[in-house]
XYZ file of C-alpha atoms in Angstrom:
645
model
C 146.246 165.267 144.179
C 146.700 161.952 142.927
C 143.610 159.409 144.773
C 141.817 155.740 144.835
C 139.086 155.204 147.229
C 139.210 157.766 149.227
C 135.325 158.520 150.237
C 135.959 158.992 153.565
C 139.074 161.334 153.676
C 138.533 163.440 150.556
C 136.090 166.144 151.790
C 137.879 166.491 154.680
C 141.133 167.318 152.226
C 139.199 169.622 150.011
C 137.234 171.649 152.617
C 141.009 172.411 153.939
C 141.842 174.067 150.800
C 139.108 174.916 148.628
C 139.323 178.942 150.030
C 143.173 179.154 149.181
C 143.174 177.322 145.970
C 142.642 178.999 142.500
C 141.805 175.456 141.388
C 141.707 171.593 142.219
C 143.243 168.820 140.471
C 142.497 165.340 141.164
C 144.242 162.390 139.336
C 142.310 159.350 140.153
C 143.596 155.797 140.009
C 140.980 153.816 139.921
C 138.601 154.470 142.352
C 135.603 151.819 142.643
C 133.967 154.024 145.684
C 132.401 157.314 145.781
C 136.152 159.331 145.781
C 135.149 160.921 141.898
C 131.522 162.060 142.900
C 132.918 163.775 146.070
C 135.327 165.413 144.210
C 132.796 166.611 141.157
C 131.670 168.984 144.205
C 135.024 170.846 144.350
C 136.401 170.596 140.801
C 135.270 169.859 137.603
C 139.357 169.096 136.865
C 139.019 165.356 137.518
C 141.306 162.991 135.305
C 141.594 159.101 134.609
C 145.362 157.607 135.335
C 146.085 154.139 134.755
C 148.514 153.151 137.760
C 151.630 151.863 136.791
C 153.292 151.666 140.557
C 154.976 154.602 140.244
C 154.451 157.910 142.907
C 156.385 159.988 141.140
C 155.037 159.312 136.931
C 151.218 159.995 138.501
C 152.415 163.245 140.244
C 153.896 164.530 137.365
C 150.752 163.720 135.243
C 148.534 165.509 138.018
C 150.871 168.524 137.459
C 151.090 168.909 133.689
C 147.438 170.425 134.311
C 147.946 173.043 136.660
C 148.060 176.642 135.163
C 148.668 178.494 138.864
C 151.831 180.270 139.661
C 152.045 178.199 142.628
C 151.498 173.974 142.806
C 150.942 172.643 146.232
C 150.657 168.544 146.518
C 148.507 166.812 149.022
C 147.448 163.385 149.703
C 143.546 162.744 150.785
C 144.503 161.797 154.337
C 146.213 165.176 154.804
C 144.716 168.309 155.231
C 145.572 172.109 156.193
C 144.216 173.784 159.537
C 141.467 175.828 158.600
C 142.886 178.889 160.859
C 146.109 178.577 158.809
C 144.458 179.972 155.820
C 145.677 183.723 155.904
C 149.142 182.445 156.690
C 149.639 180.256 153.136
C 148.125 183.312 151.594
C 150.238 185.971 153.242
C 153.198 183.823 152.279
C 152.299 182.793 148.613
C 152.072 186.554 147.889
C 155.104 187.352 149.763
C 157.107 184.582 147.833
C 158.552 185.428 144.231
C 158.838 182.522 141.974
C 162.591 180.989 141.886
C 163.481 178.677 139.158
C 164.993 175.310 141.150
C 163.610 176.377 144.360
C 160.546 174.567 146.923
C 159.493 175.083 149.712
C 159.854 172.618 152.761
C 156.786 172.502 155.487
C 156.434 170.326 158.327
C 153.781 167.011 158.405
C 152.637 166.468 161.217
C 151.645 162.853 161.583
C 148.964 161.380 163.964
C 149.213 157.269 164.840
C 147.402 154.867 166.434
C 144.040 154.513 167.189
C 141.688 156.665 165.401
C 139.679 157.794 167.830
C 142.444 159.246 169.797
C 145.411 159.971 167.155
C 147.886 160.088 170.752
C 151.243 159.211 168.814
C 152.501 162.491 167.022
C 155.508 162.439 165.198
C 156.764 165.313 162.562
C 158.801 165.398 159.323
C 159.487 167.485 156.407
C 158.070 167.614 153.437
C 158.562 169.739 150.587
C 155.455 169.911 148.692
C 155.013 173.316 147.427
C 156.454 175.035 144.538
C 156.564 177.292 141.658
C 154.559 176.330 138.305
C 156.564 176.412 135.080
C 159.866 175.731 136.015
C 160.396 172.395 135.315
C 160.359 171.274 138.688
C 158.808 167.651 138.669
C 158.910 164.501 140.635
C 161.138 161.091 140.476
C 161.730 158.083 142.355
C 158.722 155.279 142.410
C 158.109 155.668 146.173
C 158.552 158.744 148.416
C 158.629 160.397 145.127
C 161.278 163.310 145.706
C 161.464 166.886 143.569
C 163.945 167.568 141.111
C 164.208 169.781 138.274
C 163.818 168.579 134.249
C 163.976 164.964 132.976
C 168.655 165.322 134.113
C 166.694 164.833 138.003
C 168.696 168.463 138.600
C 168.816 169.405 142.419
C 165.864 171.750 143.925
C 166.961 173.591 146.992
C 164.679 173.942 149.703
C 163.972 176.613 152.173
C 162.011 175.675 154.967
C 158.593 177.548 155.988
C 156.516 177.386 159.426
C 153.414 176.087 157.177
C 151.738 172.688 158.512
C 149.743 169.754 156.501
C 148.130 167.134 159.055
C 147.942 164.029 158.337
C 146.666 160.852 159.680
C 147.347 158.372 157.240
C 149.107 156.111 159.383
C 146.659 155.315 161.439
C 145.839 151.700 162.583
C 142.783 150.969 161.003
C 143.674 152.848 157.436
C 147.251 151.124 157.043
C 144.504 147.552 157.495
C 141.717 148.976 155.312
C 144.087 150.090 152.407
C 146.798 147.802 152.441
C 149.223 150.406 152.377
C 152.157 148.526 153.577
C 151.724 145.532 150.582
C 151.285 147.816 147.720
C 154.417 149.887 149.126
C 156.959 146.580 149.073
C 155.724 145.788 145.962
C 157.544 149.012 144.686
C 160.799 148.772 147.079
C 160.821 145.171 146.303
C 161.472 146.729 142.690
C 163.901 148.637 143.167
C 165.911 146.499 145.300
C 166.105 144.377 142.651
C 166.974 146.647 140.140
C 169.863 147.830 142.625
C 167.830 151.186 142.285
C 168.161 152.151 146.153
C 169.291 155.482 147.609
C 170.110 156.290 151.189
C 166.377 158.202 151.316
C 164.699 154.827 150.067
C 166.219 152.733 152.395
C 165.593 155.491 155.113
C 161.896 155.530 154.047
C 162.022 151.230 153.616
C 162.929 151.741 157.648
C 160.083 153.593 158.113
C 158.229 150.909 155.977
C 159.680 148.350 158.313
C 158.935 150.298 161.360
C 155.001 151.091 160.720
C 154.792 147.005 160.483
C 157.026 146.155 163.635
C 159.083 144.460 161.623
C 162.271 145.773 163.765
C 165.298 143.981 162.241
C 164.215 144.436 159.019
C 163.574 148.750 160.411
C 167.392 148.742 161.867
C 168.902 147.030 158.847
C 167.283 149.935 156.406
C 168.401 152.316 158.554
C 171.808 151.320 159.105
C 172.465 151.104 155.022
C 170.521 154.734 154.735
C 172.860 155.775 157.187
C 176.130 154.509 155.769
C 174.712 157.032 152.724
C 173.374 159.704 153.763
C 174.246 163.246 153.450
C 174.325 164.738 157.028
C 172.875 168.299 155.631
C 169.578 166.416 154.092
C 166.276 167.426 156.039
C 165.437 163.650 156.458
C 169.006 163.071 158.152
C 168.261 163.684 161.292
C 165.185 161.646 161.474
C 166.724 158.828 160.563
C 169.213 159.326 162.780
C 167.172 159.267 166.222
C 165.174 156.459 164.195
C 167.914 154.394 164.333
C 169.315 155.316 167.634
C 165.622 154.860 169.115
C 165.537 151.236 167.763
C 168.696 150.297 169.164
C 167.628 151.179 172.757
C 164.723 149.696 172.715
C 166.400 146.247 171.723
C 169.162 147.130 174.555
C 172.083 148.024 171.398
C 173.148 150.879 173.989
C 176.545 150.598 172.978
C 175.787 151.550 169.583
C 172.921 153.796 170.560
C 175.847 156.004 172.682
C 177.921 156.338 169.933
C 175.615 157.423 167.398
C 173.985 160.185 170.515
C 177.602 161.078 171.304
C 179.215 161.298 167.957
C 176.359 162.367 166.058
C 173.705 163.619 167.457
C 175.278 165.848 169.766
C 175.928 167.992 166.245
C 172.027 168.885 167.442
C 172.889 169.598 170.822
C 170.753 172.928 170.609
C 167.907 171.297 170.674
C 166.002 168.877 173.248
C 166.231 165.705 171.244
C 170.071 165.338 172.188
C 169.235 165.738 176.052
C 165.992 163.349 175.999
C 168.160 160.634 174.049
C 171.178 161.213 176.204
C 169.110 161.134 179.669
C 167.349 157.894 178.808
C 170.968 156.192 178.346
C 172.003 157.062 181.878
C 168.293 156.352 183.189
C 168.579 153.035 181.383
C 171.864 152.172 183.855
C 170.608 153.752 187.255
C 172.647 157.202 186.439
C 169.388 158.769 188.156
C 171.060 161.964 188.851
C 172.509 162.472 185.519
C 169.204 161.449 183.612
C 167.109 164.497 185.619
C 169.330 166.566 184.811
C 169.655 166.059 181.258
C 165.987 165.873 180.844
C 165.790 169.597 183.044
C 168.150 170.573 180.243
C 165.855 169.146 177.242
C 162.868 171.314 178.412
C 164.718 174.114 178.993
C 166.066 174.092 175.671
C 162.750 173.098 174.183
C 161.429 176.297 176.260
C 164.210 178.438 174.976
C 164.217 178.495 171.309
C 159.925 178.507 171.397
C 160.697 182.004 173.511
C 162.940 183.114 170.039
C 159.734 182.035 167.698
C 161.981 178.566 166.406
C 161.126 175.406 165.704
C 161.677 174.473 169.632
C 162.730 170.636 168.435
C 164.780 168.806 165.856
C 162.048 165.970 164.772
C 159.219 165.762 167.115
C 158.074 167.779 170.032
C 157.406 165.332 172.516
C 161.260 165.015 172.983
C 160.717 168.891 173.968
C 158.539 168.532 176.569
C 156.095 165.334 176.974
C 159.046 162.467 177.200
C 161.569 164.668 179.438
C 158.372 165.535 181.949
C 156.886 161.873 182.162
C 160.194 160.425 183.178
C 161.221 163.410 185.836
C 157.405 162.135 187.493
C 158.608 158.548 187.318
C 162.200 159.358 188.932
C 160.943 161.516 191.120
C 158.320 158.690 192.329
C 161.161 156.664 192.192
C 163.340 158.293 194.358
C 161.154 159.474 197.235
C 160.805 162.882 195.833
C 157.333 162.919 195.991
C 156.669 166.979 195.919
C 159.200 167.230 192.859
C 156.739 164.400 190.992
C 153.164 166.102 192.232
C 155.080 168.740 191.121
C 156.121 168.291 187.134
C 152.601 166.096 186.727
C 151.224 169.441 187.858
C 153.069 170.951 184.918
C 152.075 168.544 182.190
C 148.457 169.426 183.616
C 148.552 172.772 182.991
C 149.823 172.545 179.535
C 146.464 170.358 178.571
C 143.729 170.534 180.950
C 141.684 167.871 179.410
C 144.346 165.355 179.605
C 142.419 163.014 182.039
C 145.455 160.180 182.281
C 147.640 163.276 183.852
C 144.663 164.606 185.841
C 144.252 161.273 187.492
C 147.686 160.431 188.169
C 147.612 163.714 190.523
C 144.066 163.782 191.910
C 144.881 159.998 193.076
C 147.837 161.158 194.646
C 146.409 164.309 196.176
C 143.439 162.317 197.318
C 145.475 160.377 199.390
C 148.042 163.138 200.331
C 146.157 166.390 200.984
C 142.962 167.757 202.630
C 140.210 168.515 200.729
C 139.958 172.238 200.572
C 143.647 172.343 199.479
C 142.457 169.913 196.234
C 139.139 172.192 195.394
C 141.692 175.206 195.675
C 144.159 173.885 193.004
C 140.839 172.695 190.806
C 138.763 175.969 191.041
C 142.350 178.233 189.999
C 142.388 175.892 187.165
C 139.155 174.624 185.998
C 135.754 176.711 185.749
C 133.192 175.122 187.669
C 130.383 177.152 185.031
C 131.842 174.710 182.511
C 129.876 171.642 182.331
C 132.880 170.179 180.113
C 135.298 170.786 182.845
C 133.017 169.277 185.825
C 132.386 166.868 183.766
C 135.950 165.557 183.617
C 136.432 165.981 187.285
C 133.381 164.064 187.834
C 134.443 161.137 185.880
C 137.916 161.460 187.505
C 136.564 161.149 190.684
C 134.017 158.463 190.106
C 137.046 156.262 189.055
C 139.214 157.207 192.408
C 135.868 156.404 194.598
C 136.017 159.663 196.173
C 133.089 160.315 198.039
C 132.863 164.336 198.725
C 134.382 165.066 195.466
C 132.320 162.825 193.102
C 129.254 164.558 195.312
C 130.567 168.232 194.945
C 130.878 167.589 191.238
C 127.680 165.767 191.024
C 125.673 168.346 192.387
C 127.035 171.079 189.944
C 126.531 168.585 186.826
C 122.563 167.293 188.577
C 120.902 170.359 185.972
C 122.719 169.298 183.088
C 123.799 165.925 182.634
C 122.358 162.535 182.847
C 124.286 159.818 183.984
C 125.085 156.876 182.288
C 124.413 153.019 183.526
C 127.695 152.353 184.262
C 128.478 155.559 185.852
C 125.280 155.024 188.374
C 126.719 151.831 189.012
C 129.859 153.488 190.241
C 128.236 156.317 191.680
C 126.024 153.918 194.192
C 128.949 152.118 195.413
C 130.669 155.615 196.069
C 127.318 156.171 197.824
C 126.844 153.125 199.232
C 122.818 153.223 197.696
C 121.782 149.795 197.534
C 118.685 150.364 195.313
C 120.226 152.283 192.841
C 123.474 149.580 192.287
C 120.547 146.796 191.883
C 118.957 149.061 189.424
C 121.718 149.572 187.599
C 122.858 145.540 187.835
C 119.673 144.949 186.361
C 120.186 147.257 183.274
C 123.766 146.053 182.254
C 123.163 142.552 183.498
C 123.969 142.005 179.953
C 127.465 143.867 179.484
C 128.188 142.906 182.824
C 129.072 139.194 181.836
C 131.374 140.895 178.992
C 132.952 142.974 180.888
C 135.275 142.769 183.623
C 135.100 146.532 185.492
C 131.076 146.007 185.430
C 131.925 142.714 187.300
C 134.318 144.439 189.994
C 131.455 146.227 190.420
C 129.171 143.770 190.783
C 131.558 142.188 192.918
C 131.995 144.979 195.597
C 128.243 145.580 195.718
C 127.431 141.765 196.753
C 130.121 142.468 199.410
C 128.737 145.441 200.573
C 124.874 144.649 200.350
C 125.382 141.058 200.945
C 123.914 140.612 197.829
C 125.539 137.121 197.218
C 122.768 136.020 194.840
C 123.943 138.629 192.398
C 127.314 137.061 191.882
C 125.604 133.418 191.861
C 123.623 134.449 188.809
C 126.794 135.779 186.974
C 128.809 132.817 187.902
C 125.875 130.401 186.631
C 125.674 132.757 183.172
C 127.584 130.246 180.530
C 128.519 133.564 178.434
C 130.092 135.664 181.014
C 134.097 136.394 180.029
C 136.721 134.808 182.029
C 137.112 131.634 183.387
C 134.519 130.969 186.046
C 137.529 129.442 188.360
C 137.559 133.017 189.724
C 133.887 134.028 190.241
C 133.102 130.290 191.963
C 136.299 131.153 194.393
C 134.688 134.801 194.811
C 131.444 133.659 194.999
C 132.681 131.167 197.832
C 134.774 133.865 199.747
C 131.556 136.266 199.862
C 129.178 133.294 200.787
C 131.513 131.231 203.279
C 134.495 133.526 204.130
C 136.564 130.370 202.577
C 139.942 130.873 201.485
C 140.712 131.614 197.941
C 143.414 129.294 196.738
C 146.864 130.080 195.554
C 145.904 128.549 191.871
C 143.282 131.141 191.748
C 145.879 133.733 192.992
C 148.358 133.271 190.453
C 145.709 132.929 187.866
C 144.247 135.910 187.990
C 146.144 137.612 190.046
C 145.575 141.023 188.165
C 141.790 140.901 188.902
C 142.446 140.965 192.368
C 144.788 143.420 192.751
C 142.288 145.373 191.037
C 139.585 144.401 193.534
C 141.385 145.044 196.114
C 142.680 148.715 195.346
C 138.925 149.130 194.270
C 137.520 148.000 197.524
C 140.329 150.600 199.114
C 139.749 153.688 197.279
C 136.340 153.294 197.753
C 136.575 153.718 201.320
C 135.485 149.785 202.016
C 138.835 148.717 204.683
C 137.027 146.452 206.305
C 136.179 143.877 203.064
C 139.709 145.246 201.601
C 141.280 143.617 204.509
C 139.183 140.805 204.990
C 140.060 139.645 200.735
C 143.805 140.421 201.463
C 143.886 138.406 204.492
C 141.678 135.641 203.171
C 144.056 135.252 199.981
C 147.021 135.864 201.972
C 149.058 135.420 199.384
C 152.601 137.019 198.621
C 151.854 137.784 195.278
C 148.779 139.758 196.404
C 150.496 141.674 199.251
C 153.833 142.590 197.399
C 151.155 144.047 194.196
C 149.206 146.028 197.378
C 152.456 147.029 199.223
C 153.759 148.429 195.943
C 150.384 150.351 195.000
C 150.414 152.069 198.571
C 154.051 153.257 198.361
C 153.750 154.369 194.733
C 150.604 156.702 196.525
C 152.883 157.492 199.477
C 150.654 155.623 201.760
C 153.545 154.735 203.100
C 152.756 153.137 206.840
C 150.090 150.677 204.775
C 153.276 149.825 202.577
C 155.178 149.216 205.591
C 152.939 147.088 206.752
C 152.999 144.702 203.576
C 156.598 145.041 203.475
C 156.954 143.562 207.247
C 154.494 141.151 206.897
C 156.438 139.750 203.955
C 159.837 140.416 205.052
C 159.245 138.212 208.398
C 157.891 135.043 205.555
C 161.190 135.966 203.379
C 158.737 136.460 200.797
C 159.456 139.942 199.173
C 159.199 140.480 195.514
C 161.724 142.140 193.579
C 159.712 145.345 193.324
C 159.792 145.545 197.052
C 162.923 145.033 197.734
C 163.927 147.961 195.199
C 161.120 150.132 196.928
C 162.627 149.676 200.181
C 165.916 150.256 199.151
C 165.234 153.797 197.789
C 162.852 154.258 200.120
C 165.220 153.571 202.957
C 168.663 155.533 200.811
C 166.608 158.506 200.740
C 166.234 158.055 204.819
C 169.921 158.444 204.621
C 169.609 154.555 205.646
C 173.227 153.064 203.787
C 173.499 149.645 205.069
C 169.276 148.755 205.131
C 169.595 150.263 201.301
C 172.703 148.250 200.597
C 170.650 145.211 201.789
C 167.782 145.312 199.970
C 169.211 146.669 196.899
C 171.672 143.681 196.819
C 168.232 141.203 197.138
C 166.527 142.747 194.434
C 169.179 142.453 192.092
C 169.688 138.848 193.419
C 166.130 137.965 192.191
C 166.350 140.136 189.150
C 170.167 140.402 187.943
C 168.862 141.947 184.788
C 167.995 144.855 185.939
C 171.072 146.840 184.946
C 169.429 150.175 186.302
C 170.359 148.440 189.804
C 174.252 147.987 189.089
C 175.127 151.497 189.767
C 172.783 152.628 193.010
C 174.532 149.427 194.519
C 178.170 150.590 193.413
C 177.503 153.775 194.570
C 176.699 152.929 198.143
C 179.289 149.840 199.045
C 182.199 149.366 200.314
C 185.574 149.418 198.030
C 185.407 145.228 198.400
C 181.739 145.216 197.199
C 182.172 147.720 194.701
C 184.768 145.621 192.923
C 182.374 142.770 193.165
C 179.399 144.390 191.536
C 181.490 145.806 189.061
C 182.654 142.657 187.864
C 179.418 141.079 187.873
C 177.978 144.206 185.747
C 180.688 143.634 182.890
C 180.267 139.810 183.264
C 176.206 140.369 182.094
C 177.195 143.237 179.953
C 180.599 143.538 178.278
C 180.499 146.500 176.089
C 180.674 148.824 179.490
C 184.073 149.708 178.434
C 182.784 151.242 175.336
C 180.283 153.608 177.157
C 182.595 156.497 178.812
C 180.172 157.337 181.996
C 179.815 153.778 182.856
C 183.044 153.439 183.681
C 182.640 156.018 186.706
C 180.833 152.992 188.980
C 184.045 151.382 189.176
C 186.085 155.446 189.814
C 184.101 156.995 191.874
């Protein structure tokens, strides 16, 4: 290992290894922490380097003291699982030492926020190999293997071993400056003209970690002109590149690279995800499902042969394909195909409480009771306080009144609730004494924070408790701007209007009120602030939040309301017109499809429902109009179908 300040990541590191490692070397950098006392407890092979900017010159010099048959290389923010110990030992003593030969595992890399690592991505690594053989390391950054000082080529065979790392997270890439001392190096070796297609590959990733994105693309495109297509890293840069280009709408070049070189992967998911995401992108709806049903399936085929089941990161293999078959489904009026795939996704992680709500709100609304503890009991064991605890919580946020109480009652022996769970829990309850009691203890969060003050809010409907909501509004520290607490305060104390300023200021806030004040079983104040606002704004946001639940007579009644004023949104209008194509409704579909891409002619996912369902006259029109906003449709072979078929 080769570290500088690593206090907080080292023991983790070490504890991974210390019971399959003959010894421990650490090269240290300069640490001005803690990082060589930690280590004094593992090793007493501890050395001073003087760093020079060079990855690969300190690897080497950690190396030259190893005296094991076998040298594996870590960093301090990676680690080993400690269940995979028998496997590296079953497969160092299987392995027999081959001069110019490593061995490739996989990284697995957690993002984003720290307390929740959600963004996993994979690559591999080849960080393991055999002592005395002259195998070393070269290049400044990304430091590659090669063999003696002529950089001769190692071969690589790859290995189901993991390291885990998290070194990309959010707050380290702050606290240790990672991306600055990095461009210092590729800055280097730009100038010295010192670049190969892996450096620029890994400069895109440089790029990428930063959001820099034209800076990301550019890298990417000259590692690409370079590359070998039989390098491990190939393929990752690859779907790099052809993920950056849809996301800044290149789809012309993001089809060619999925069609001419990608599909080289075709057994595996990633080609399917990338390909169904194209036609989703233009309104191919039919076409997308099915190549995301193909992804899973393929994902699902080649884990049943014990394979890697996907090319660079498994969420193309399962996660991505699944959340957009909910979303299309949704989309499309399929309702029991959606309820149906979230189900999936729930199965495969139980805990996942974003998934878990997504169905329970729909169920809620949707299905009887007994039919929802059915489903939960075959899945979740009600002896578990963990897993009541989660349905609890679940429930507190929908406002469900019988569930939150079954759940309750099974948690009463074991868990205290806290403040701002009471607070929920006496509006679901509709306990007066208890919501005061809790106002009163988070009197001081409340003013910081704005689901304490929908809270709040509800409760001085409810309880006609309008001096609650006068104190807030009078605080001087509460968050916001106290335009929209005077205009609540006003509508709870005087029934007055609130204004349209105040509507399309925070017009968020009241959405959220509103859906609060409905799931919580309150229809008479949830109609009184929707018809007091009477707003469009308001109603399209509460039109669209009852047909995304299939509550679909209360959309219908938003949607007529607003149709007679000529004051549909955009959203609406696209709602109604797959609402009313899946009817088997043409002309009504036609119609409103042809108004929402009026107000919103950039959505090019509405181009090809539109085509699909006109007349020859109107199909030539649209057509023209699509290649007008978007000329490169002649490159893309399946667009051209709108016009054929």
């Amino acid at each position: 290992m080769i570290v500088k300040d690593e206090e907080a990541l080292l023991p983790r590191c070490l504890d991974s290894v210390r019971n399959i490692a003959d010894e421990i070397i650490i090269v240290d950098t300069g640490s001005s922490d803690r990082t060589k006392e930690i280590a004094q407890e593992y090793t007493d092979l501890i050395f001073d380097y003087e760093w020079s900017n060079d990855f690969a010159a300190a690897r080497n010099e950690s190396i030259r003291f190893a005296t094991g048959k076998w040298v594996l290389v870590l960093d301090a923010d990676e680690y080993l699982s400690v269940d995979d110990g028998p496997k590296w030992l079953n497969f160092i003593t299987q392995q027999t030492p081959k001069p110019g030969v490593g061995y490739t595992l996989t990284v697995v890399n957690y993002s984003g926020s720290s307390e929740r690592m959600d963004q996993i991505s994979t690559a591999p690594v080849t960080r393991l190999f055999p002592n005395f053989m002259g195998i070393q390391f070269y290049r400044p950054i990304h430091e590659q293997l090669c063999v003696g000082e002529q950089n001769g080529k190692v071969y690589t065979q790859m290995t189901e071993l993991c390291i885990y790392h998290t070194g990309y997270q959010e707050e380290t890439i702050v606290k240790k400056n990672k991306h600055n001392r990095n461009m210092e190096i590729f800055e280097k070796m730009q100038h010295q003209e010192d670049m190969s297609a892996y450096d620029w590959f890994t400069l895109g990733n440089q790029y990428r970690f930063t959001n820099d994105i034209v800076n990301s693309m550019e890298a990417y495109e000259k590692s690409f002109e370079g590359a070998d297509e039989t390098s491990a890293w190939y393929p990752y840069c690859l779907i790099a590149l052809i993920s950056l280009y849809i996301e800044n709408d290149k789809l012309k070049d993001s089809w060619f690279l999925t069609e001419e070189k990608l599909s080289n992967f075709r057994s595996y998911p990633e080609y399917f995800t990338i390909k169904g995401a194209h036609y989703e992108s233009f309104g191919f709806y039919e076409k997308a499902i099915e190549c995301y049903k193909k992804a899973i399936e393929k994902a699902d085929r080649k884990a049943r042969f014990a394979t890697t089941a996907w090319l660079v990161n498994p969420a193309y293999g399962y996660d991505v394909p699944v959340n957009q078959l909910i979303k299309l489904s949704f989309r499309l009026c399929r309702n029991e195909e959606a309820v149906y795939w979230l189900g999936k996704k729930l199965l495969k992680d139980k805990k996942n409480v974003n998934v878990l709500f997504s169905l329970l709100e729909w169920l809620s609304l949707n299905d009887n009771e007994q039919s929802i503890k059915r489903f939960l009991d075959a899945n979740y064991d009600t002896k578990q306080m963990s897993h009541c605890l989660i349905l609890f919580k679940v429930f507190l946020a929908l406002g469900n009144h019988h569930m939150v109480n079954y759940y309750y009652d099974l948690l009463i022996d074991e868990v205290t609730l806290t403040d701002r769970d009471q607070l929920r829990y006496a509006l679901i309850n509709k306990n007066k004494e208890l919501w005061a009691e809790s106002v009163r203890k988070l009197s001081s969060e409340i003013k910081k924070d704005s689901f304490l003050q929908r809270q709040l809010i509800i409760g001085c409907m409810i309880f006609n408790q309008k001096d609650k909501l006068l104190e807030l509004f009078k605080s001087s520290d509460c968050s916001g701007d106290n335009e929209l607490l005077n205009a609540l305060y006003n509508f709870v104390e005087k029934k007055e209007i609130v204004s349209d300023d105040v509507i399309e200021n925070y017009s968020t806030e009241l959405f959220l009120l509103a859906k609060d004040l409905f799931l919580l079983g309150y229809y008479e104040e949830f109609d009184n602030l929707v018809n007091c606002t009477n707003h469009p704004k308001l109603i399209n946001d509460v039109g669209n939040y009852f047909f995304s639940v299939n509550q679909m007579q209360d959309a219908m009644n938003c949607y007529s309301l607003l149709l007679s004023r000529q004051q549909l949104d955009d959203r609406s209008y696209e709602n109604l017109a797959f609402y009313h194509e899946a009817q088997g409704y043409r002309e009504d579909a036609l119609e409103f499809f042809a108004e929402s891409l009026k107000l919103s002619p950039e959505k090019k996912y509405l181009y090809y429902p539109i085509i699909r369902i006109s007349e020859p006259e109107g199909k030539k029109s649209y057509f023209n109009k699509f290649v007008d906003n978007y000329p490169y449709v002649s490159d893309i072979s399946f667009l051209m179908e709108m016009y054929n078929n």
